[in-house]
Every structure is written in structure tokens, then in C-alpha cells.
Tab-separated table of C-alpha atoms in Angstrom:
chain	number	residue	atom	x	y	z
A	1	MET	CA	0.000	0.000	0.000
A	2	GLY	CA	1.439	3.358	-1.055
A	3	ASP	CA	1.465	6.517	0.994
A	4	ILE	CA	-2.240	7.295	0.842
A	5	PHE	CA	-2.274	8.920	4.277
A	6	SER	CA	-1.554	12.637	4.725
A	7	ARG	CA	0.288	14.404	7.506
A	8	ILE	CA	-1.887	15.902	10.211
A	9	ASP	CA	-1.437	19.660	9.956
A	10	HIS	CA	-3.166	20.927	13.052
A	11	SER	CA	-3.187	19.787	16.655
A	12	ARG	CA	-2.198	16.222	15.742
A	13	THR	CA	-4.868	14.476	17.812
A	14	ALA	CA	-6.275	10.977	17.568
A	15	ASP	CA	-9.586	12.440	16.347
A	16	GLU	CA	-7.907	13.857	13.231
A	17	VAL	CA	-6.320	10.501	12.433
A	18	VAL	CA	-9.708	8.820	12.923
A	19	ALA	CA	-11.412	11.325	10.612
A	20	GLN	CA	-8.865	10.759	7.828
A	21	ILE	CA	-9.101	6.963	7.955
A	22	GLU	CA	-12.908	7.191	8.071
A	23	ALA	CA	-12.911	9.321	4.925
A	24	LEU	CA	-10.616	6.871	3.098
A	25	ILE	CA	-12.954	3.990	3.959
A	26	LEU	CA	-16.055	5.940	2.986
A	27	GLU	CA	-14.590	7.060	-0.346
A	28	GLY	CA	-13.647	3.501	-1.215
A	29	VAL	CA	-9.891	4.141	-1.170
A	30	LEU	CA	-9.491	1.691	1.696
A	31	ARG	CA	-11.509	-1.440	0.934
A	32	PRO	CA	-12.586	-4.366	3.137
A	33	GLY	CA	-9.605	-6.580	3.900
A	34	ASP	CA	-6.975	-3.946	3.055
A	35	ARG	CA	-4.068	-4.066	5.470
A	36	LEU	CA	-2.857	-0.816	6.987
A	37	PRO	CA	0.879	-0.085	7.109
A	38	GLY	CA	2.749	-1.012	10.265
A	39	GLU	CA	2.462	1.274	13.278
A	40	ARG	CA	5.835	2.958	12.782
A	41	ASP	CA	5.259	3.640	9.076
A	42	LEU	CA	1.696	4.843	9.637
A	43	ALA	CA	2.746	7.219	12.414
A	44	ARG	CA	5.414	8.599	10.091
A	45	GLN	CA	2.900	9.241	7.300
A	46	PHE	CA	0.500	11.013	9.649
A	47	GLU	CA	3.396	12.717	11.482
A	48	VAL	CA	1.872	11.866	14.843
A	49	SER	CA	3.249	10.038	17.846
A	50	ARG	CA	2.683	6.320	18.129
A	51	PRO	CA	0.533	6.684	21.293
A	52	ILE	CA	-1.814	9.030	19.367
A	53	LEU	CA	-1.930	6.568	16.483
A	54	ARG	CA	-2.721	3.678	18.826
A	55	ASP	CA	-5.622	5.651	20.338
A	56	ALA	CA	-7.005	6.342	16.877
A	57	LEU	CA	-6.751	2.728	15.734
A	58	LYS	CA	-8.336	1.509	18.952
A	59	ALA	CA	-11.272	3.908	18.478
A	60	LEU	CA	-11.814	2.678	14.920
A	61	GLU	CA	-11.583	-0.934	16.022
A	62	THR	CA	-14.122	-0.321	18.781
A	63	ARG	CA	-16.510	0.975	16.124
A	64	CYS	CA	-15.874	-2.161	14.006
A	65	LEU	CA	-14.292	-0.227	11.132
A	66	LEU	CA	-10.900	-1.879	11.654
A	67	GLN	CA	-9.913	-5.276	12.983
A	68	THR	CA	-6.623	-6.571	14.272
A	69	ARG	CA	-5.628	-10.089	13.256
A	70	HIS	CA	-3.276	-11.905	15.567
A	71	GLY	CA	0.118	-11.776	13.917
A	72	GLY	CA	-1.443	-10.323	10.766
A	73	GLY	CA	-1.639	-6.584	11.376
A	74	THR	CA	-4.595	-4.187	11.196
A	75	HIS	CA	-7.141	-4.521	8.387
A	76	VAL	CA	-10.211	-2.670	7.188
A	77	ALA	CA	-13.232	-4.558	8.491
A	78	ASP	CA	-15.804	-6.096	6.159
A	79	VAL	CA	-18.514	-3.512	6.761
A	80	ILE	CA	-18.764	-1.757	3.399
A	81	GLY	CA	-21.415	-2.799	0.908
A	82	GLN	CA	-23.389	-4.910	3.370
A	83	VAL	CA	-26.787	-3.407	2.623
A	84	PHE	CA	-28.276	-6.909	2.408
A	85	SER	CA	-28.170	-9.027	5.541
A	86	LYS	CA	-27.444	-12.750	5.265
A	87	PRO	CA	-31.103	-13.786	5.768
A	88	VAL	CA	-32.226	-11.344	3.066
A	89	MET	CA	-29.540	-12.628	0.675
A	90	GLU	CA	-30.803	-16.172	1.220
A	91	LEU	CA	-34.363	-15.060	0.490
A	92	ILE	CA	-33.269	-13.337	-2.718
A	93	SER	CA	-31.430	-16.459	-3.885
A	94	THR	CA	-34.560	-18.614	-3.551
A	95	HIS	CA	-37.129	-16.325	-5.199
A	96	ARG	CA	-37.158	-16.075	-8.988
A	97	LYS	CA	-38.695	-12.591	-9.105
A	98	ALA	CA	-35.773	-11.218	-7.093
A	99	ALA	CA	-33.339	-11.796	-9.992
A	100	ALA	CA	-35.560	-9.807	-12.376
A	101	ASP	CA	-35.985	-7.012	-9.839
A	102	TYR	CA	-32.244	-7.003	-9.198
A	103	LEU	CA	-31.443	-6.472	-12.875
A	104	GLU	CA	-34.185	-3.865	-13.266
A	105	TYR	CA	-32.669	-1.914	-10.381
A	106	ARG	CA	-29.116	-2.341	-11.670
A	107	ARG	CA	-30.066	-1.104	-15.137
A	108	GLU	CA	-31.163	2.258	-13.730
A	109	ILE	CA	-28.460	2.702	-11.105
A	110	GLU	CA	-25.618	1.645	-13.416
A	111	GLY	CA	-26.897	4.041	-16.039
A	112	ILE	CA	-26.593	6.869	-13.515
A	113	ALA	CA	-23.163	5.661	-12.374
A	114	ALA	CA	-21.812	5.561	-15.926
A	115	GLU	CA	-23.238	9.012	-16.662
A	116	TYR	CA	-21.614	10.483	-13.551
A	117	ALA	CA	-18.370	8.653	-14.328
A	118	ALA	CA	-18.256	10.239	-17.796
A	119	ARG	CA	-18.660	13.654	-16.160
A	120	ARG	CA	-16.341	13.201	-13.200
A	121	ALA	CA	-13.648	10.591	-13.889
A	122	THR	CA	-10.134	11.872	-13.249
A	123	PRO	CA	-7.038	10.842	-15.235
A	124	ASP	CA	-6.138	8.429	-12.411
A	125	ASP	CA	-9.647	6.931	-12.513
A	126	LEU	CA	-9.309	6.374	-16.245
A	127	ALA	CA	-5.865	4.821	-15.841
A	128	LEU	CA	-7.343	2.266	-13.412
A	129	LEU	CA	-10.272	1.611	-15.760
A	130	ASP	CA	-7.827	1.121	-18.648
A	131	ARG	CA	-5.934	-1.534	-16.665
A	132	ILE	CA	-9.115	-3.418	-15.798
A	133	MET	CA	-10.271	-3.297	-19.429
A	134	ALA	CA	-6.904	-4.676	-20.564
A	135	ARG	CA	-7.232	-7.577	-18.106
A	136	MET	CA	-10.744	-8.261	-19.377
A	137	ASP	CA	-9.426	-8.376	-22.942
A	138	GLU	CA	-6.759	-10.869	-21.868
A	139	ALA	CA	-9.246	-13.082	-19.994
A	140	HIS	CA	-11.442	-13.085	-23.080
A	141	ARG	CA	-8.498	-14.002	-25.305
A	142	THR	CA	-7.526	-16.965	-23.119
A	143	GLY	CA	-11.120	-18.195	-22.837
A	144	ASP	CA	-11.228	-18.137	-19.028
A	145	PHE	CA	-14.874	-17.175	-18.547
A	146	GLN	CA	-14.773	-17.531	-14.745
A	147	ASN	CA	-11.954	-14.974	-14.596
A	148	GLU	CA	-13.777	-12.879	-17.181
A	149	ALA	CA	-16.910	-12.909	-15.008
A	150	ASP	CA	-14.895	-11.823	-11.951
A	151	ILE	CA	-13.266	-8.967	-13.878
A	152	ASP	CA	-16.750	-8.002	-15.103
A	153	VAL	CA	-17.733	-7.242	-11.488
A	154	GLU	CA	-14.461	-5.414	-10.892
A	155	PHE	CA	-15.054	-3.282	-13.993
A	156	HIS	CA	-18.503	-2.184	-12.841
A	157	ASN	CA	-17.131	-1.456	-9.374
A	158	ALA	CA	-14.502	0.797	-10.950
A	159	VAL	CA	-17.122	2.686	-12.976
A	160	GLY	CA	-19.002	3.243	-9.716
A	161	GLU	CA	-15.832	4.625	-8.154
A	162	CYS	CA	-15.363	6.973	-11.121
A	163	ALA	CA	-18.815	8.435	-10.390
A	164	HIS	CA	-17.481	10.005	-7.151
A	165	ASN	CA	-20.732	9.657	-5.225
A	166	ILE	CA	-20.337	7.927	-1.880
A	167	ILE	CA	-23.916	6.626	-1.565
A	168	LEU	CA	-23.938	5.396	-5.157
A	169	LEU	CA	-20.579	3.684	-4.623
A	170	HIS	CA	-21.673	1.644	-1.628
A	171	THR	CA	-25.114	0.883	-3.051
A	172	LEU	CA	-23.446	-0.577	-6.133
A	173	ARG	CA	-20.978	-2.525	-4.012
A	174	SER	CA	-23.866	-4.133	-2.162
A	175	CYS	CA	-25.368	-5.161	-5.524
A	176	TYR	CA	-22.111	-6.681	-6.760
A	177	ARG	CA	-21.703	-8.499	-3.480
A	178	LEU	CA	-24.741	-10.579	-4.381
A	179	LEU	CA	-22.833	-11.715	-7.476
A	180	SER	CA	-19.508	-12.390	-5.771
A	181	GLU	CA	-21.208	-14.459	-3.063
A	182	GLY	CA	-23.054	-16.580	-5.605
A	183	VAL	CA	-26.615	-15.439	-4.896
A	184	PHE	CA	-27.374	-15.541	-8.638
A	185	GLN	CA	-25.712	-18.782	-9.672
A	186	ASN	CA	-27.084	-18.748	-13.229
A	187	ARG	CA	-25.196	-15.560	-14.146
A	188	LEU	CA	-22.242	-17.679	-15.298
A	189	LEU	CA	-24.519	-19.497	-17.743
A	190	VAL	CA	-24.694	-16.279	-19.750
A	191	PHE	CA	-21.026	-16.690	-20.695
A	192	THR	CA	-21.781	-20.120	-22.193
A	193	LEU	CA	-24.375	-18.865	-24.698
A	194	PRO	CA	-23.177	-18.748	-28.325
A	195	GLY	CA	-21.641	-15.359	-29.066
A	196	ALA	CA	-22.346	-14.011	-25.567
A	197	ARG	CA	-18.728	-13.541	-24.521
A	198	ASP	CA	-17.946	-11.469	-27.611
A	199	GLU	CA	-21.088	-9.401	-27.141
A	200	LEU	CA	-20.396	-8.763	-23.455
A	201	LEU	CA	-16.839	-7.696	-24.220
A	202	ALA	CA	-18.090	-5.263	-26.865
A	203	GLN	CA	-20.577	-3.809	-24.379
A	204	HIS	CA	-17.904	-3.271	-21.734
A	205	ARG	CA	-15.698	-1.625	-24.327
A	206	ALA	CA	-18.586	0.711	-25.233
A	207	ILE	CA	-19.033	1.729	-21.579
A	208	HIS	CA	-15.286	2.210	-21.205
A	209	ALA	CA	-15.013	4.292	-24.381
A	210	SER	CA	-17.966	6.518	-23.432
A	211	VAL	CA	-16.632	7.188	-19.941
A	212	LYS	CA	-13.136	7.834	-21.279
A	213	SER	CA	-14.386	10.255	-23.935
A	214	GLY	CA	-16.507	12.121	-21.379
A	215	ASN	CA	-19.845	11.436	-23.106
A	216	PRO	CA	-22.461	11.143	-20.308
A	217	ALA	CA	-25.445	10.313	-22.550
A	218	ALA	CA	-23.560	7.593	-24.426
A	219	ALA	CA	-22.171	6.156	-21.186
A	220	ARG	CA	-25.611	5.951	-19.621
A	221	LYS	CA	-27.097	4.279	-22.706
A	222	ALA	CA	-24.199	1.810	-23.009
A	223	ALA	CA	-24.538	0.779	-19.347
A	224	MET	CA	-28.313	0.358	-19.557
A	225	ASP	CA	-28.128	-1.544	-22.857
A	226	HIS	CA	-25.590	-3.870	-21.252
A	227	ILE	CA	-27.887	-4.756	-18.352
A	228	THR	CA	-30.830	-5.237	-20.732
A	229	TYR	CA	-28.711	-7.728	-22.679
A	230	VAL	CA	-27.675	-9.538	-19.475
A	231	GLU	CA	-31.329	-9.706	-18.423
A	232	ARG	CA	-32.423	-11.296	-21.716
A	233	SER	CA	-29.439	-13.635	-21.760
A	234	MET	CA	-30.059	-14.908	-18.221
A	235	VAL	CA	-33.617	-15.817	-19.196
A	236	GLU	CA	-32.390	-17.532	-22.364
A	237	ALA	CA	-29.648	-19.401	-20.488
A	238	GLU	CA	-32.129	-20.587	-17.895
A	239	ARG	CA	-34.595	-21.743	-20.568
A	240	THR	CA	-31.841	-23.517	-22.505
A	241	GLY	CA	-30.744	-25.252	-19.303
A	242	ASP	CA	-34.335	-26.358	-18.642
A	243	TRP	CA	-34.654	-27.683	-22.209
A	244	GLN	CA	-31.461	-29.681	-21.835
A	245	ARG	CA	-32.588	-31.074	-18.490
A	246	VAL	CA	-35.989	-32.156	-19.845
A	247	SER	CA	-34.457	-33.656	-23.000
A	248	ARG	CA	-31.993	-35.647	-20.925
A	249	LEU	CA	-34.792	-36.981	-18.717
A	250	ARG	CA	-36.845	-37.993	-21.772
A	251	LEU	CA	-33.902	-39.840	-23.252
A	252	LYS	CA	-33.222	-41.619	-19.994
A	253	GLN	CA	-36.874	-42.589	-19.524
A	254	ARG	CA	-37.213	-43.944	-23.088
A	255	GLY	CA	-34.175	-46.127	-23.189
A	256	GLY	CA	-31.185	-44.931	-21.249
A	257	ASP	CA	-28.306	-42.692	-22.228
A	258	GLN	CA	-27.521	-44.311	-25.588
A	259	GLU	CA	-27.620	-42.180	-28.679
A	260	PRO	CA	-31.144	-42.140	-30.196
A	261	GLY	CA	-29.945	-43.390	-33.614
A	262	ARG	CA	-28.083	-46.277	-32.090
A	263	LYS	CA	-31.049	-47.203	-29.931
A	264	ARG	CA	-33.389	-47.232	-32.939
A	265	ASN	CA	-30.976	-49.438	-34.941
A	266	GLU	CA	-30.724	-51.904	-32.097
A	267	THR	CA	-34.511	-52.005	-31.737
A	268	GLY	CA	-34.965	-52.600	-35.486
A	269	ALA	CA	-32.401	-55.370	-35.531
A	270	ALA	CA	-34.118	-57.087	-32.631
A	271	ALA	CA	-37.458	-56.894	-34.439
A	272	ARG	CA	-35.981	-58.439	-37.592
A	273	GLU	CA	-34.443	-61.283	-35.649
A	274	SER	CA	-37.769	-61.899	-33.980
A	275	GLY	CA	-39.456	-62.079	-37.370
A	276	LYS	CA	-36.951	-64.640	-38.628
A	277	ALA	CA	-37.509	-66.799	-35.615
A	278	LYS	CA	-41.191	-66.980	-36.396
């Protein structure tokens, strides 16, 4: 982790250290699981004494924003993006309408995020987005759709960060958390549809290009069109999976797992032999 902390200019109290770390967590600079520098290095960056730093870290830990792991240093606690409680996440995963409502909501909120990102993204934001897009291109080239799906979530998270709206950022993170924790298992089926991976890549490139060129209207449309495509594709993937399941059951019920042509040939041969015997 680079020097993301700034020297305390005023009275150098624990409260000022607390306020700075709070802001970094809220703005998404410090993310859940990030490890803070060691005590000596952190005190140097803030230019405060180590006792003051310890008081600040203790206060943040008491409020469950930081956690100390035995022998593993101090980390940002997993408190960001937890809009949905575990029981609610389980309910969402078992109700079909929830997936449709989820995508309907994401279509609108991601449209806003992309629009804001096109207006507000800084050169550093765009540099990060460029790197993520390059990794997505590479995952697509190598055919690793699981990695591609993971980078997909990372890409949308980055667009949300480029929007520079704290509430929007953490609302989006809570949405993506449902994906990363497997609440919508059939999302990966989308990547198996013919032509879907190429189409998804093109859509992400369109969002990226619109944000980078500073075109809010195009960015919003590209983001919303992307979610509309995902919505249609999830329905198609689910239907295709149901068709395959039913077809497999029919085949099994009517004569096992042998190929239909082979089964018919064997049946015909048996009938002919029976006729000869008579």
C-alpha cells in the first residue's frame, strides 16, 4: 500500500487521524480486507506520535471499522457494501422474481453511475479503468470465462468509483456483493451462450469508451443496454438449461443414455431377428 495517508497539519490528535481513515474507507480508497501499514510507518505518514496513532486505531476498532488479526496486522473490516443481511440474501437467492428485480434496479443505477463517471472521472480513474479493461481483454483471449466474469464485477465497481458519489458507490458494491457471493448462480450461464462472450466484451468496451471520452449520454445508454442484454441472456440461459434437463430426462426414460440413432438401430435389428424366428 502506497502513501495514501496525509500528515496531520493541526493539533495532531487521535480524532484527526480517525477522521482521515474514516474518509478513506467511505470514499472507497481503503476497501474491506486492506491491510494498513505497520504502526511505525503509519505514524510517520500522519506525522503523529505512536501513542496518538494507537488511540485512533483503537477507536476505529471499537466501532468495528478496523480489525486486528493476531500476527497479521490491522485490516479494514468487512462492513462496506453490506446493505443486504445474510437472511435477506438467502431469500433473494430462492425467489425467482428477485433476480428480475435485481437487474431492473441495476439497469437504472448503473446508467446513472456511468453518466456520472463520464462527467467526473479523473485521469487516475481512467488509468485504473484502462488496466481493468486490458485484463478483461486478456481473460477473453484466453477463454477463461470464470476470470472474465470476476473482472466483469471489478469493472462495474470501478465505474461506480469513477462516479465520485459515496452513496452510489456503496449501493453498487452491495449489488455486486450478491454476485460475488453466488446469490445468482445462473449468471455464469450467460457466458456459455453462443456469441455471448464477444457481445459482453463489446458492451464493456462501449461503456469504457464513453466514460473515457466524457460522453455522459452515451455512457448511460451503453450501461443500460448492457444490463438489458444480461437480463435477456439470463432468461435464455435458464430456458436452454431447462430444455437440456428435460431432453436428458426424456432420453433416460425412453431407453437410457444411448444415442437415439443407435437405440433405434438396435430395436430394429431385434425386431428383424424376432421375425426370422417366427
